[in-house]
Amino acid sequence: MPKMSALEASFCCSAPWGLVARRMIPWATQGFPVTGDVLEIGGGSAAMAAALARSHPRVRLTTTDADPVMVEAAQQRLAEVPLAQARQADATRLPFEDASFDTVLSFLMLHHVIEWERTVTEVARVLRPGGAFVGYDLLASRAATWVHRADRSPHRLIEPGAFEPALRQASLEPVHLRDSFGGRVLRFIAQKPTNTQGPPDNDNASRRTR
């Protein structure tokens, strides 16, 4: 899994992003009741994880990142949060057993994973039956492409319409997909069926709004 650019890493560790993260949690989770054992993938310096821990103090939170510098920053940020930890992990090869988590969170990181579909498959593997994959990410747009070319960060933006099939391929049922900011950002909630013998029933159509 590629590391973020120096510019993004600097912003991720900044005080302004920490302040923004506190207000982002309700928007990013769309009111989903985050409980139990929670995994955040690509959590950077844990700004979102720290904000989540404040708003959901009973969750048992593990935040991960591929970059050891980010993991060290996350460990420092979460040092006084008793139910939270930070670990180094590649989101395409998560070092956790099957069915380990009730919720997996992904905040603006999938587009940095070249093989992001592989990450979705890993998310499905570590989720417990009935668990949910929740977060948001960038959709492919001219503006997003320009920004990422300018900062030279590794990326593969998610093409509009590509995310739902990837969820279904991983046997995750899209529950709520919402386009925001003129179709440039996708917020999502997808659930792992309690019956994992096969892909979810297509009659249970996702709700997609703008």
PDB file of C-alpha atoms in Angstrom:
ATOM      1  CA  MET A   1       0.000   0.000   0.000  1.00  0.00           C
ATOM      2  CA  PRO A   2       1.554   3.388  -0.998  1.00  0.00           C
ATOM      3  CA  LYS A   3       2.361   6.024   1.614  1.00  0.00           C
ATOM      4  CA  MET A   4       0.811   9.470   1.527  1.00  0.00           C
ATOM      5  CA  SER A   5       2.768  12.418   0.162  1.00  0.00           C
ATOM      6  CA  ALA A   6       4.846  14.674   2.424  1.00  0.00           C
ATOM      7  CA  LEU A   7       2.286  17.466   2.001  1.00  0.00           C
ATOM      8  CA  GLU A   8      -0.600  15.223   3.024  1.00  0.00           C
ATOM      9  CA  ALA A   9       1.362  13.793   5.942  1.00  0.00           C
ATOM     10  CA  SER A  10       2.084  17.303   7.203  1.00  0.00           C
ATOM     11  CA  PHE A  11      -1.574  18.305   6.993  1.00  0.00           C
ATOM     12  CA  CYS A  12      -2.674  15.048   8.619  1.00  0.00           C
ATOM     13  CA  CYS A  13      -0.579  15.854  11.692  1.00  0.00           C
ATOM     14  CA  SER A  14      -1.622  19.511  11.865  1.00  0.00           C
ATOM     15  CA  ALA A  15      -3.727  21.136  14.560  1.00  0.00           C
ATOM     16  CA  PRO A  16      -6.308  22.477  12.059  1.00  0.00           C
ATOM     17  CA  TRP A  17      -7.065  18.966  10.827  1.00  0.00           C
ATOM     18  CA  GLY A  18      -7.522  17.828  14.414  1.00  0.00           C
ATOM     19  CA  LEU A  19     -10.141  20.524  14.910  1.00  0.00           C
ATOM     20  CA  VAL A  20     -11.895  19.712  11.640  1.00  0.00           C
ATOM     21  CA  ALA A  21     -11.979  16.001  12.484  1.00  0.00           C
ATOM     22  CA  ARG A  22     -14.157  16.626  15.537  1.00  0.00           C
ATOM     23  CA  ARG A  23     -16.869  18.071  13.327  1.00  0.00           C
ATOM     24  CA  MET A  24     -16.373  15.504  10.579  1.00  0.00           C
ATOM     25  CA  ILE A  25     -17.352  12.403  12.544  1.00  0.00           C
ATOM     26  CA  PRO A  26     -21.166  12.862  12.459  1.00  0.00           C
ATOM     27  CA  TRP A  27     -21.031  13.807   8.766  1.00  0.00           C
ATOM     28  CA  ALA A  28     -18.690  10.957   7.852  1.00  0.00           C
ATOM     29  CA  THR A  29     -20.615   8.258   9.730  1.00  0.00           C
ATOM     30  CA  GLN A  30     -24.061   9.559   8.663  1.00  0.00           C
ATOM     31  CA  GLY A  31     -25.377   8.931  12.156  1.00  0.00           C
ATOM     32  CA  PHE A  32     -24.438   5.247  12.095  1.00  0.00           C
ATOM     33  CA  PRO A  33     -24.326   3.835  15.665  1.00  0.00           C
ATOM     34  CA  VAL A  34     -20.631   2.967  15.993  1.00  0.00           C
ATOM     35  CA  THR A  35     -20.249   0.446  18.828  1.00  0.00           C
ATOM     36  CA  GLY A  36     -18.162  -2.509  19.968  1.00  0.00           C
ATOM     37  CA  ASP A  37     -14.851  -3.379  18.339  1.00  0.00           C
ATOM     38  CA  VAL A  38     -13.993  -0.770  15.716  1.00  0.00           C
ATOM     39  CA  LEU A  39     -11.185  -0.726  13.155  1.00  0.00           C
ATOM     40  CA  GLU A  40     -10.096   2.381  11.259  1.00  0.00           C
ATOM     41  CA  ILE A  41      -7.978   1.713   8.173  1.00  0.00           C
ATOM     42  CA  GLY A  42      -5.545   4.307   6.854  1.00  0.00           C
ATOM     43  CA  GLY A  43      -6.068   6.439   9.941  1.00  0.00           C
ATOM     44  CA  GLY A  44      -2.945   8.589   9.555  1.00  0.00           C
ATOM     45  CA  SER A  45      -2.097  10.466  12.744  1.00  0.00           C
ATOM     46  CA  ALA A  46      -5.405   9.389  14.368  1.00  0.00           C
ATOM     47  CA  ALA A  47      -7.152  12.766  14.253  1.00  0.00           C
ATOM     48  CA  MET A  48     -10.427  11.094  13.285  1.00  0.00           C
ATOM     49  CA  ALA A  49      -9.818   8.227  15.721  1.00  0.00           C
ATOM     50  CA  ALA A  50      -9.288  10.652  18.597  1.00  0.00           C
ATOM     51  CA  ALA A  51     -12.450  12.528  17.666  1.00  0.00           C
ATOM     52  CA  LEU A  52     -14.375   9.268  17.500  1.00  0.00           C
ATOM     53  CA  ALA A  53     -13.029   8.185  20.879  1.00  0.00           C
ATOM     54  CA  ARG A  54     -14.298  11.442  22.407  1.00  0.00           C
ATOM     55  CA  SER A  55     -17.767  11.081  20.932  1.00  0.00           C
ATOM     56  CA  HIS A  56     -17.976   7.292  21.436  1.00  0.00           C
ATOM     57  CA  PRO A  57     -15.971   6.633  24.635  1.00  0.00           C
ATOM     58  CA  ARG A  58     -17.101   3.003  24.980  1.00  0.00           C
ATOM     59  CA  VAL A  59     -15.859   1.719  21.619  1.00  0.00           C
ATOM     60  CA  ARG A  60     -12.740  -0.449  21.526  1.00  0.00           C
ATOM     61  CA  LEU A  61     -10.868   1.294  18.760  1.00  0.00           C
ATOM     62  CA  THR A  62      -7.912   0.161  16.663  1.00  0.00           C
ATOM     63  CA  THR A  63      -6.579   2.627  14.112  1.00  0.00           C
ATOM     64  CA  THR A  64      -4.063   1.537  11.500  1.00  0.00           C
ATOM     65  CA  ASP A  65      -1.798   3.032   8.871  1.00  0.00           C
ATOM     66  CA  ALA A  66       0.904   1.706   6.557  1.00  0.00           C
ATOM     67  CA  ASP A  67       3.315   4.548   7.349  1.00  0.00           C
ATOM     68  CA  PRO A  68       5.301   3.992  10.575  1.00  0.00           C
ATOM     69  CA  VAL A  69       5.715   7.765  11.007  1.00  0.00           C
ATOM     70  CA  MET A  70       1.933   8.165  11.021  1.00  0.00           C
ATOM     71  CA  VAL A  71       1.548   5.242  13.419  1.00  0.00           C
ATOM     72  CA  GLU A  72       3.999   6.841  15.857  1.00  0.00           C
ATOM     73  CA  ALA A  73       2.068  10.120  15.677  1.00  0.00           C
ATOM     74  CA  ALA A  74      -1.182   8.207  16.224  1.00  0.00           C
ATOM     75  CA  GLN A  75       0.203   6.386  19.237  1.00  0.00           C
ATOM     76  CA  GLN A  76       1.192   9.699  20.802  1.00  0.00           C
ATOM     77  CA  ARG A  77      -2.231  11.229  20.087  1.00  0.00           C
ATOM     78  CA  LEU A  78      -4.051   8.229  21.599  1.00  0.00           C
ATOM     79  CA  ALA A  79      -1.696   7.717  24.533  1.00  0.00           C
ATOM     80  CA  GLU A  80      -4.308   8.824  27.073  1.00  0.00           C
ATOM     81  CA  VAL A  81      -7.273   7.114  25.426  1.00  0.00           C
ATOM     82  CA  PRO A  82      -7.673   3.834  27.357  1.00  0.00           C
ATOM     83  CA  LEU A  83      -9.705   1.890  24.774  1.00  0.00           C
ATOM     84  CA  ALA A  84      -7.768   2.955  21.680  1.00  0.00           C
ATOM     85  CA  GLN A  85      -4.570   1.731  20.045  1.00  0.00           C
ATOM     86  CA  ALA A  86      -2.614   2.420  16.860  1.00  0.00           C
ATOM     87  CA  ARG A  87      -0.933  -0.279  14.773  1.00  0.00           C
ATOM     88  CA  GLN A  88       0.973  -0.435  11.517  1.00  0.00           C
ATOM     89  CA  ALA A  89      -0.946  -2.356   8.862  1.00  0.00           C
ATOM     90  CA  ASP A  90      -1.299  -2.591   5.106  1.00  0.00           C
ATOM     91  CA  ALA A  91      -4.995  -2.162   4.282  1.00  0.00           C
ATOM     92  CA  THR A  92      -4.703  -4.717   1.474  1.00  0.00           C
ATOM     93  CA  ARG A  93      -3.374  -7.357   3.918  1.00  0.00           C
ATOM     94  CA  LEU A  94      -4.888  -6.649   7.306  1.00  0.00           C
ATOM     95  CA  PRO A  95      -3.159  -8.512  10.177  1.00  0.00           C
ATOM     96  CA  PHE A  96      -6.400  -9.449  11.914  1.00  0.00           C
ATOM     97  CA  GLU A  97      -8.383 -12.663  12.134  1.00  0.00           C
ATOM     98  CA  ASP A  98     -11.630 -13.187  10.290  1.00  0.00           C
ATOM     99  CA  ALA A  99     -14.703 -11.635  11.912  1.00  0.00           C
ATOM    100  CA  SER A 100     -12.734  -9.509  14.402  1.00  0.00           C
ATOM    101  CA  PHE A 101     -14.635  -6.208  14.220  1.00  0.00           C
ATOM    102  CA  ASP A 102     -18.169  -4.845  14.453  1.00  0.00           C
ATOM    103  CA  THR A 103     -17.388  -1.778  12.343  1.00  0.00           C
ATOM    104  CA  VAL A 104     -14.619  -0.834   9.918  1.00  0.00           C
ATOM    105  CA  LEU A 105     -14.127   2.869   9.207  1.00  0.00           C
ATOM    106  CA  SER A 106     -12.412   4.393   6.192  1.00  0.00           C
ATOM    107  CA  PHE A 107     -12.053   8.151   5.986  1.00  0.00           C
ATOM    108  CA  LEU A 108     -10.676   9.516   2.715  1.00  0.00           C
ATOM    109  CA  MET A 109      -8.046   6.803   2.286  1.00  0.00           C
ATOM    110  CA  LEU A 110      -9.229   4.230  -0.261  1.00  0.00           C
ATOM    111  CA  HIS A 111      -8.195   6.349  -3.242  1.00  0.00           C
ATOM    112  CA  HIS A 112      -4.607   6.142  -1.988  1.00  0.00           C
ATOM    113  CA  VAL A 113      -4.732   2.354  -2.312  1.00  0.00           C
ATOM    114  CA  ILE A 114      -4.042   1.420  -5.902  1.00  0.00           C
ATOM    115  CA  GLU A 115      -5.833  -1.910  -5.431  1.00  0.00           C
ATOM    116  CA  TRP A 116      -8.649  -0.464  -3.340  1.00  0.00           C
ATOM    117  CA  GLU A 117     -10.977  -3.341  -4.297  1.00  0.00           C
ATOM    118  CA  ARG A 118      -8.587  -5.661  -2.437  1.00  0.00           C
ATOM    119  CA  THR A 119      -9.001  -3.492   0.638  1.00  0.00           C
ATOM    120  CA  VAL A 120     -12.787  -3.783   0.386  1.00  0.00           C
ATOM    121  CA  THR A 121     -12.384  -7.564   0.309  1.00  0.00           C
ATOM    122  CA  GLU A 122     -10.163  -7.445   3.392  1.00  0.00           C
ATOM    123  CA  VAL A 123     -12.714  -5.258   5.168  1.00  0.00           C
ATOM    124  CA  ALA A 124     -15.399  -7.858   4.465  1.00  0.00           C
ATOM    125  CA  ARG A 125     -13.160 -10.587   5.837  1.00  0.00           C
ATOM    126  CA  VAL A 126     -12.462  -8.925   9.185  1.00  0.00           C
ATOM    127  CA  LEU A 127     -16.055  -7.785   9.720  1.00  0.00           C
ATOM    128  CA  ARG A 128     -18.364  -9.879  11.859  1.00  0.00           C
ATOM    129  CA  PRO A 129     -21.678 -10.955  10.322  1.00  0.00           C
ATOM    130  CA  GLY A 130     -24.008  -7.995  10.652  1.00  0.00           C
ATOM    131  CA  GLY A 131     -21.061  -5.600  10.914  1.00  0.00           C
ATOM    132  CA  ALA A 132     -20.707  -2.465   8.803  1.00  0.00           C
ATOM    133  CA  PHE A 133     -18.183  -0.702   6.594  1.00  0.00           C
ATOM    134  CA  VAL A 134     -18.622   3.055   7.032  1.00  0.00           C
ATOM    135  CA  GLY A 135     -16.822   6.094   5.650  1.00  0.00           C
ATOM    136  CA  TYR A 136     -16.285   8.446   2.753  1.00  0.00           C
ATOM    137  CA  ASP A 137     -13.886   8.902  -0.141  1.00  0.00           C
ATOM    138  CA  LEU A 138     -13.148  10.883  -3.268  1.00  0.00           C
ATOM    139  CA  LEU A 139     -14.741  10.028  -6.561  1.00  0.00           C
ATOM    140  CA  ALA A 140     -12.818  10.577  -9.769  1.00  0.00           C
ATOM    141  CA  SER A 141     -13.117  14.162 -10.982  1.00  0.00           C
ATOM    142  CA  ARG A 142     -10.939  16.621 -12.851  1.00  0.00           C
ATOM    143  CA  ALA A 143     -10.314  18.652  -9.683  1.00  0.00           C
ATOM    144  CA  ALA A 144      -9.298  15.626  -7.614  1.00  0.00           C
ATOM    145  CA  THR A 145      -6.961  14.458 -10.364  1.00  0.00           C
ATOM    146  CA  TRP A 146      -5.252  17.858 -10.555  1.00  0.00           C
ATOM    147  CA  VAL A 147      -4.753  18.032  -6.787  1.00  0.00           C
ATOM    148  CA  HIS A 148      -3.197  14.588  -6.565  1.00  0.00           C
ATOM    149  CA  ARG A 149      -0.946  15.139  -9.536  1.00  0.00           C
ATOM    150  CA  ALA A 150       0.235  18.398  -7.979  1.00  0.00           C
ATOM    151  CA  ASP A 151       1.235  16.839  -4.665  1.00  0.00           C
ATOM    152  CA  ARG A 152       2.510  13.677  -6.417  1.00  0.00           C
ATOM    153  CA  SER A 153       0.729  11.354  -4.025  1.00  0.00           C
ATOM    154  CA  PRO A 154       0.062   7.785  -5.166  1.00  0.00           C
ATOM    155  CA  HIS A 155      -3.624   7.441  -5.965  1.00  0.00           C
ATOM    156  CA  ARG A 156      -6.298   5.704  -7.967  1.00  0.00           C
ATOM    157  CA  LEU A 157      -9.517   7.645  -7.695  1.00  0.00           C
ATOM    158  CA  ILE A 158     -12.778   5.718  -7.489  1.00  0.00           C
ATOM    159  CA  GLU A 159     -14.760   6.025 -10.691  1.00  0.00           C
ATOM    160  CA  PRO A 160     -18.437   6.948 -10.242  1.00  0.00           C
ATOM    161  CA  GLY A 161     -20.492   3.779 -10.225  1.00  0.00           C
ATOM    162  CA  ALA A 162     -17.541   1.502  -9.426  1.00  0.00           C
ATOM    163  CA  PHE A 163     -17.866   1.312  -5.657  1.00  0.00           C
ATOM    164  CA  GLU A 164     -21.212  -0.454  -5.328  1.00  0.00           C
ATOM    165  CA  PRO A 165     -20.191  -3.403  -7.560  1.00  0.00           C
ATOM    166  CA  ALA A 166     -16.961  -3.738  -5.565  1.00  0.00           C
ATOM    167  CA  LEU A 167     -18.951  -3.922  -2.341  1.00  0.00           C
ATOM    168  CA  ARG A 168     -21.245  -6.586  -3.753  1.00  0.00           C
ATOM    169  CA  GLN A 169     -18.280  -8.559  -5.126  1.00  0.00           C
ATOM    170  CA  ALA A 170     -16.939  -8.664  -1.558  1.00  0.00           C
ATOM    171  CA  SER A 171     -20.371  -9.822  -0.306  1.00  0.00           C
ATOM    172  CA  LEU A 172     -21.101  -6.514   1.397  1.00  0.00           C
ATOM    173  CA  GLU A 173     -24.580  -5.094   1.026  1.00  0.00           C
ATOM    174  CA  PRO A 174     -24.694  -1.373   0.177  1.00  0.00           C
ATOM    175  CA  VAL A 175     -27.083   0.182   2.681  1.00  0.00           C
ATOM    176  CA  HIS A 176     -26.580   3.885   2.071  1.00  0.00           C
ATOM    177  CA  LEU A 177     -24.471   5.482  -0.665  1.00  0.00           C
ATOM    178  CA  ARG A 178     -24.625   9.258  -0.814  1.00  0.00           C
ATOM    179  CA  ASP A 179     -22.902  11.575  -3.276  1.00  0.00           C
ATOM    180  CA  SER A 180     -21.799  14.919  -1.798  1.00  0.00           C
ATOM    181  CA  PHE A 181     -20.082  18.069  -3.036  1.00  0.00           C
ATOM    182  CA  GLY A 182     -21.454  17.843  -6.537  1.00  0.00           C
ATOM    183  CA  GLY A 183     -20.656  14.165  -6.955  1.00  0.00           C
ATOM    184  CA  ARG A 184     -17.010  14.545  -5.935  1.00  0.00           C
ATOM    185  CA  VAL A 185     -17.296  12.699  -2.606  1.00  0.00           C
ATOM    186  CA  LEU A 186     -19.013   9.415  -1.777  1.00  0.00           C
ATOM    187  CA  ARG A 187     -20.258   8.626   1.716  1.00  0.00           C
ATOM    188  CA  PHE A 188     -21.085   4.992   2.301  1.00  0.00           C
ATOM    189  CA  ILE A 189     -22.511   2.454   4.711  1.00  0.00           C
ATOM    190  CA  ALA A 190     -22.349  -1.214   3.720  1.00  0.00           C
ATOM    191  CA  GLN A 191     -23.240  -4.227   5.816  1.00  0.00           C
ATOM    192  CA  LYS A 192     -21.946  -7.781   5.986  1.00  0.00           C
ATOM    193  CA  PRO A 193     -24.952 -10.092   5.882  1.00  0.00           C
ATOM    194  CA  THR A 194     -25.649 -12.262   8.890  1.00  0.00           C
ATOM    195  CA  ASN A 195     -25.865 -15.147   6.424  1.00  0.00           C
ATOM    196  CA  THR A 196     -22.476 -15.124   4.687  1.00  0.00           C
ATOM    197  CA  GLN A 197     -23.055 -18.158   2.459  1.00  0.00           C
ATOM    198  CA  GLY A 198     -23.413 -16.014  -0.636  1.00  0.00           C
ATOM    199  CA  PRO A 199     -23.691 -12.460  -1.978  1.00  0.00           C
ATOM    200  CA  PRO A 200     -26.472 -10.257  -0.645  1.00  0.00           C
ATOM    201  CA  ASP A 201     -29.893 -10.389  -2.247  1.00  0.00           C
ATOM    202  CA  ASN A 202     -30.151  -7.848  -5.051  1.00  0.00           C
ATOM    203  CA  ASP A 203     -33.747  -7.163  -3.993  1.00  0.00           C
ATOM    204  CA  ASN A 204     -32.287  -5.229  -1.066  1.00  0.00           C
ATOM    205  CA  ALA A 205     -31.322  -2.259  -3.204  1.00  0.00           C
ATOM    206  CA  SER A 206     -29.093   0.420  -1.775  1.00  0.00           C
ATOM    207  CA  ARG A 207     -30.403   3.888  -1.158  1.00  0.00           C
ATOM    208  CA  ARG A 208     -28.342   6.386  -3.174  1.00  0.00           C
ATOM    209  CA  THR A 209     -28.972  10.084  -2.727  1.00  0.00           C
ATOM    210  CA  ARG A 210     -27.332  13.305  -3.689  1.00  0.00           C
TER     211      ARG A 210
END
